[in-house]
Short mmCIF file of C-alpha atoms in Angstrom, two decimals:
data_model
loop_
_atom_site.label_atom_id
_atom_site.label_comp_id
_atom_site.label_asym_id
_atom_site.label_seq_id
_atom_site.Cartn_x
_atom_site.Cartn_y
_atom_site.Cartn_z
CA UNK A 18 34.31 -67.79 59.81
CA UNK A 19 35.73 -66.77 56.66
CA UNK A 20 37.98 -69.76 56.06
CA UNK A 21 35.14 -72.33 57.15
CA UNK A 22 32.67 -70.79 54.42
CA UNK A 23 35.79 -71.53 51.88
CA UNK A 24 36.38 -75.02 52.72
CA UNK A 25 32.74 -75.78 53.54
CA UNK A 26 32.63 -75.03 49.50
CA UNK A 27 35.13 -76.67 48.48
CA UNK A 28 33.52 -80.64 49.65
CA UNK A 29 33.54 -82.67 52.48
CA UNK A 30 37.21 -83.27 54.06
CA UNK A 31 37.82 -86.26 51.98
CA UNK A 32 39.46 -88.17 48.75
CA UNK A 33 37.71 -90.22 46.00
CA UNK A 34 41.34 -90.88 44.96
CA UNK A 35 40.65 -89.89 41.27
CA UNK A 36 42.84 -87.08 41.48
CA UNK A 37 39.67 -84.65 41.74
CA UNK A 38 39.87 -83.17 45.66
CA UNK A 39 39.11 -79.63 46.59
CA UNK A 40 41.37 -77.77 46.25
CA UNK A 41 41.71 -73.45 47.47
CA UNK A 42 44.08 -71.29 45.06
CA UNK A 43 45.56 -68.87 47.30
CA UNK A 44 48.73 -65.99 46.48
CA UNK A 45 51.45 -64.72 48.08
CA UNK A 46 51.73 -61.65 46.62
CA UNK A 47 56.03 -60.36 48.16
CA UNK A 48 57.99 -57.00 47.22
CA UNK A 49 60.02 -59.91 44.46
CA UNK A 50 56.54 -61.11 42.76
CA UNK A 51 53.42 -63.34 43.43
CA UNK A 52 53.57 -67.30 44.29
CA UNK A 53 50.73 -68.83 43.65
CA UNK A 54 49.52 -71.84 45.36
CA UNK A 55 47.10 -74.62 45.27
CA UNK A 56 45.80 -75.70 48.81
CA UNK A 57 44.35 -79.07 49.90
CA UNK A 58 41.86 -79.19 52.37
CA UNK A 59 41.08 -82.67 51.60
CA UNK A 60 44.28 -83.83 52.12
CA UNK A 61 45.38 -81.64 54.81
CA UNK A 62 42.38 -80.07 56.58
CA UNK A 63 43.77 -78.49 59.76
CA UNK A 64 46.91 -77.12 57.97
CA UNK A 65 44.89 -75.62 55.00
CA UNK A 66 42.34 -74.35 57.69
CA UNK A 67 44.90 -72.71 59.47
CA UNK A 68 46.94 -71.14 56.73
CA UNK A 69 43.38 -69.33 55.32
CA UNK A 70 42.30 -68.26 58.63
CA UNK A 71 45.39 -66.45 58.96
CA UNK A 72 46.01 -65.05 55.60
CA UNK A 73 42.56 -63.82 55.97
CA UNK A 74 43.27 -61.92 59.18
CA UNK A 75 46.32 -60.06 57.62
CA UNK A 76 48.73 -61.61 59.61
CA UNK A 77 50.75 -62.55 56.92
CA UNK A 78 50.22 -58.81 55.67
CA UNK A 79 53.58 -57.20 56.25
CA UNK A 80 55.62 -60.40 57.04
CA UNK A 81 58.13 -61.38 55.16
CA UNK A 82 60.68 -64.13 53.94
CA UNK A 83 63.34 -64.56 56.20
CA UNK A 84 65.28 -67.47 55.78
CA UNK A 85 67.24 -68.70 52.87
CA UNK A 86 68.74 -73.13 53.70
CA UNK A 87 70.59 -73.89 50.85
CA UNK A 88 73.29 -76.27 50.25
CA UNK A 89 76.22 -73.44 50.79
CA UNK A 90 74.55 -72.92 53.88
CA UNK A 91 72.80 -76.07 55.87
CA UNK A 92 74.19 -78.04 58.35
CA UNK A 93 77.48 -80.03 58.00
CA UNK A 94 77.63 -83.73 57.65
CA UNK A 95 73.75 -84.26 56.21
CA UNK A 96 71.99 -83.93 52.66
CA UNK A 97 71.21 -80.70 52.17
CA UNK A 98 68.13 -78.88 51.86
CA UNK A 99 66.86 -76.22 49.74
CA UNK A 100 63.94 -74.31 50.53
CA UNK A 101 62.72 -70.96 51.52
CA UNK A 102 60.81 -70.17 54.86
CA UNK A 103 58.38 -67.34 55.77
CA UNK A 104 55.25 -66.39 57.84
CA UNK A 105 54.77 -63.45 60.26
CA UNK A 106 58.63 -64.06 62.26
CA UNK A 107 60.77 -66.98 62.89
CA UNK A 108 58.69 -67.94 66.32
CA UNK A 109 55.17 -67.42 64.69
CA UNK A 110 52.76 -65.28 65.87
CA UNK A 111 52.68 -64.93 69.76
CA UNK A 112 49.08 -65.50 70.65
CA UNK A 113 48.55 -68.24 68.05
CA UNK A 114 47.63 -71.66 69.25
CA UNK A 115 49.37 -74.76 67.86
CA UNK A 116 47.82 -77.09 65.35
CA UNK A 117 47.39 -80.76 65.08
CA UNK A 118 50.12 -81.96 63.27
CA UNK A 119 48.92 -83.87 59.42
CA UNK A 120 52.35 -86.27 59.14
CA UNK A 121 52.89 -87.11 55.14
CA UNK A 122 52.25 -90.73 55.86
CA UNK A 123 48.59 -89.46 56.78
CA UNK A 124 47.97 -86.96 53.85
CA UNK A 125 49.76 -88.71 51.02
CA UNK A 126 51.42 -85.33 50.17
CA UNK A 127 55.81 -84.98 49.68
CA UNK A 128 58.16 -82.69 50.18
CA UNK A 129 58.94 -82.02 46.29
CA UNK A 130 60.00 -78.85 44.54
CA UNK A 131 57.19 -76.44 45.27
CA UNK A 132 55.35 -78.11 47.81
CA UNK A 133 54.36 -75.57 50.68
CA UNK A 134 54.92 -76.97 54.52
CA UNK A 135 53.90 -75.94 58.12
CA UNK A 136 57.13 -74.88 59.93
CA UNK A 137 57.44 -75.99 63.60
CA UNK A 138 59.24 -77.05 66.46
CA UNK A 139 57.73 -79.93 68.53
CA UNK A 140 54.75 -81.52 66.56
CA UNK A 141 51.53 -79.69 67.56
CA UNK A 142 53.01 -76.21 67.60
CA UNK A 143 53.01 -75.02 63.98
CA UNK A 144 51.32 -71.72 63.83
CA UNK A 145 51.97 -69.26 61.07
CA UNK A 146 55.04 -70.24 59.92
CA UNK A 147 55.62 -71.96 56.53
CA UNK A 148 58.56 -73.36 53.95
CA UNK A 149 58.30 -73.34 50.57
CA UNK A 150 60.67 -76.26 48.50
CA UNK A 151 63.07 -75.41 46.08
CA UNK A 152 64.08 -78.88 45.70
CA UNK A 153 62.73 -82.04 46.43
CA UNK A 154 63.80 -83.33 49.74
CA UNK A 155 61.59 -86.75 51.04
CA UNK A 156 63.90 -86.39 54.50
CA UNK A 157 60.94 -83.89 55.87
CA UNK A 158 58.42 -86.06 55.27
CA UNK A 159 57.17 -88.79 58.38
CA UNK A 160 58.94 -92.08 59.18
CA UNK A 161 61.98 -93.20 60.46
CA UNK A 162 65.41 -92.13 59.63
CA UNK A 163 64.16 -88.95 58.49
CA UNK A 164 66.10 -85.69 59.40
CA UNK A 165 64.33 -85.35 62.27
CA UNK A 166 64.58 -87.30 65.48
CA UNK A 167 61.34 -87.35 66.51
CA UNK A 168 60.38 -88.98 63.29
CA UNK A 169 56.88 -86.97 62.59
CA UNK A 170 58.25 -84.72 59.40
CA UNK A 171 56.76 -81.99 58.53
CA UNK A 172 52.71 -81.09 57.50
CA UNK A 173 52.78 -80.38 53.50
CA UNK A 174 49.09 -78.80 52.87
CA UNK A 175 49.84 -77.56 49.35
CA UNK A 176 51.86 -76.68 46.07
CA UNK A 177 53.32 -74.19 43.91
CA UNK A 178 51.44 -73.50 40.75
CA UNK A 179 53.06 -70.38 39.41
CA UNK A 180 55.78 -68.12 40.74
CA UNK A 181 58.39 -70.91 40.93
CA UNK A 182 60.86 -68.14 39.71
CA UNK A 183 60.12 -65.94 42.60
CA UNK A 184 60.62 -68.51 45.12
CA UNK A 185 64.10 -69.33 43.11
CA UNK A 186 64.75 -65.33 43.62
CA UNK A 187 64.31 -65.53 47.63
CA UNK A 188 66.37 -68.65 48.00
CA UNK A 189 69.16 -66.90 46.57
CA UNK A 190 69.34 -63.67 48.61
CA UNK A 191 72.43 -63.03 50.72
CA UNK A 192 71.96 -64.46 54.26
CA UNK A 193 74.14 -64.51 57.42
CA UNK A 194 74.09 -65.82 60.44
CA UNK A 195 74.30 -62.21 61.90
CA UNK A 196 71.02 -61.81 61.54
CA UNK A 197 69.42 -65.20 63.13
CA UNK A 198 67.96 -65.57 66.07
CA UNK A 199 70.25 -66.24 69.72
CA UNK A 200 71.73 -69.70 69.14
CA UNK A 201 70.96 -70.27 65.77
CA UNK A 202 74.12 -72.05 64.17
CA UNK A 203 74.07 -71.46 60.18
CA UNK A 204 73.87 -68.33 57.83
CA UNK A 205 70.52 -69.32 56.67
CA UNK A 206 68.69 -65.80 57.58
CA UNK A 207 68.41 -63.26 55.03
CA UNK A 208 70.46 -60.35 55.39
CA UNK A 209 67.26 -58.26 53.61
CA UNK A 210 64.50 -60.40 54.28
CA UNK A 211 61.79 -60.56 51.57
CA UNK A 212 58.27 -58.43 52.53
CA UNK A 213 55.10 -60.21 51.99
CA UNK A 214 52.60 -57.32 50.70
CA UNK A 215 49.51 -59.99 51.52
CA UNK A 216 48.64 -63.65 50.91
CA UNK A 217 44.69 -64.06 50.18
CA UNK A 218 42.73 -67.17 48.88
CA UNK A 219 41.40 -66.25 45.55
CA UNK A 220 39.22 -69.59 44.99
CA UNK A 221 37.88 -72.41 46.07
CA UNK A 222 37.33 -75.07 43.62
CA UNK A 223 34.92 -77.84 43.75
CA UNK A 224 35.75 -81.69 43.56
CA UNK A 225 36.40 -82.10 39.79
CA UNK A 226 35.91 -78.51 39.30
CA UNK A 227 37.94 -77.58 35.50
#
């Protein structure tokens, strides 16, 4: 209920295309410092929903950051990414339903430094899980030849507005492969993963709200 009354005042799920969308300032407030982030419900509807509803629940509360990709670290034989990933554990949250996926091509959003991103496995079964970008990296976004096969990308539904430093600080925590789950191949898991004290929406801002 909570997350519907915040978009409901932030405007109709749509984009005059001046730049002046509704946007939701939310922060993740870890045990390194706060990120905060700037949500679009306009763009991304179902993602943003999802995210507040969540945070909003405290299911965030008490999670953590637990996985570092870097380019010391990512697979062999592709460009490398760098980003950080967190949520409530590395398989989301066990009675959470899967989302519609919101492919880049549909919400004009990009994987650039900062940009926040529903983690998943097949498309349609992101549910608390989320990557943060250190570093741009257009290969997650929708289309073909993208990293992966199934072509969808990844649903960005926000951005980094403060805290970059903090998100630099838990992509460069020690990480092993010791400490990913059964079959993972690369040390991308941190060896002390990052807590997340909370992550709350703070605001909701009107279209062409100052």
């Amino acid at each position: 209920m909570l997350a519907s009354c915040l978009l409901a005042a932030c405007a109709p799920a749509s984009d005059d295309g001046d730049g002046n969308g509704a946007t939701l300032t939310a922060e993740i407030t870890t045990s390194l410092g706060v990120i905060s982030l700037e949500l679009y419900p306009d763009a991304a509807p179902v993602s943003v929903a999802n995210f507040v509803e969540h945070a909003q629940a405290g299911h965030y509360d008490g999670g953590s950051f637990y996985r570092a990709v870097r380019p010391d670290n990512d697979r062999p034989g592709i460009e490398p990414m760098h980003l950080i990933q967190g949520g409530y554990g590395f398989d989301g949250l066990p009675e959470a339903d899967g989302i519609a996926h919101e492919p880049t091509e549909q919400t004009g959003l990009s994987h650039v430094r900062g940009a926040i991103s529903m983690a998943r496995f097949d498309p349609g079964t992101a549910t608390t899980e989320f990557f943060i970008m250190v570093d741009d990296y257009p290969d997650l976004d929708s289309g073909p030849g993208r990293r992966n096969p199934d072509e969808a990308g990844y649903a960005v539904f926000g951005q980094v507005i403060a805290g970059m430093e903090v998100v630099e600080a838990i992509a460069e925590q020690e990480t092993s492969l010791e400490e990913a789950p059964e079959d993972f191949q690369y040390p991308q898991f941190i060896v002390e993963p990052v807590r997340i004290e909370s992550v709350r929406v703070v605001h909701a801002n009107a279209r062409g709200q100052q």
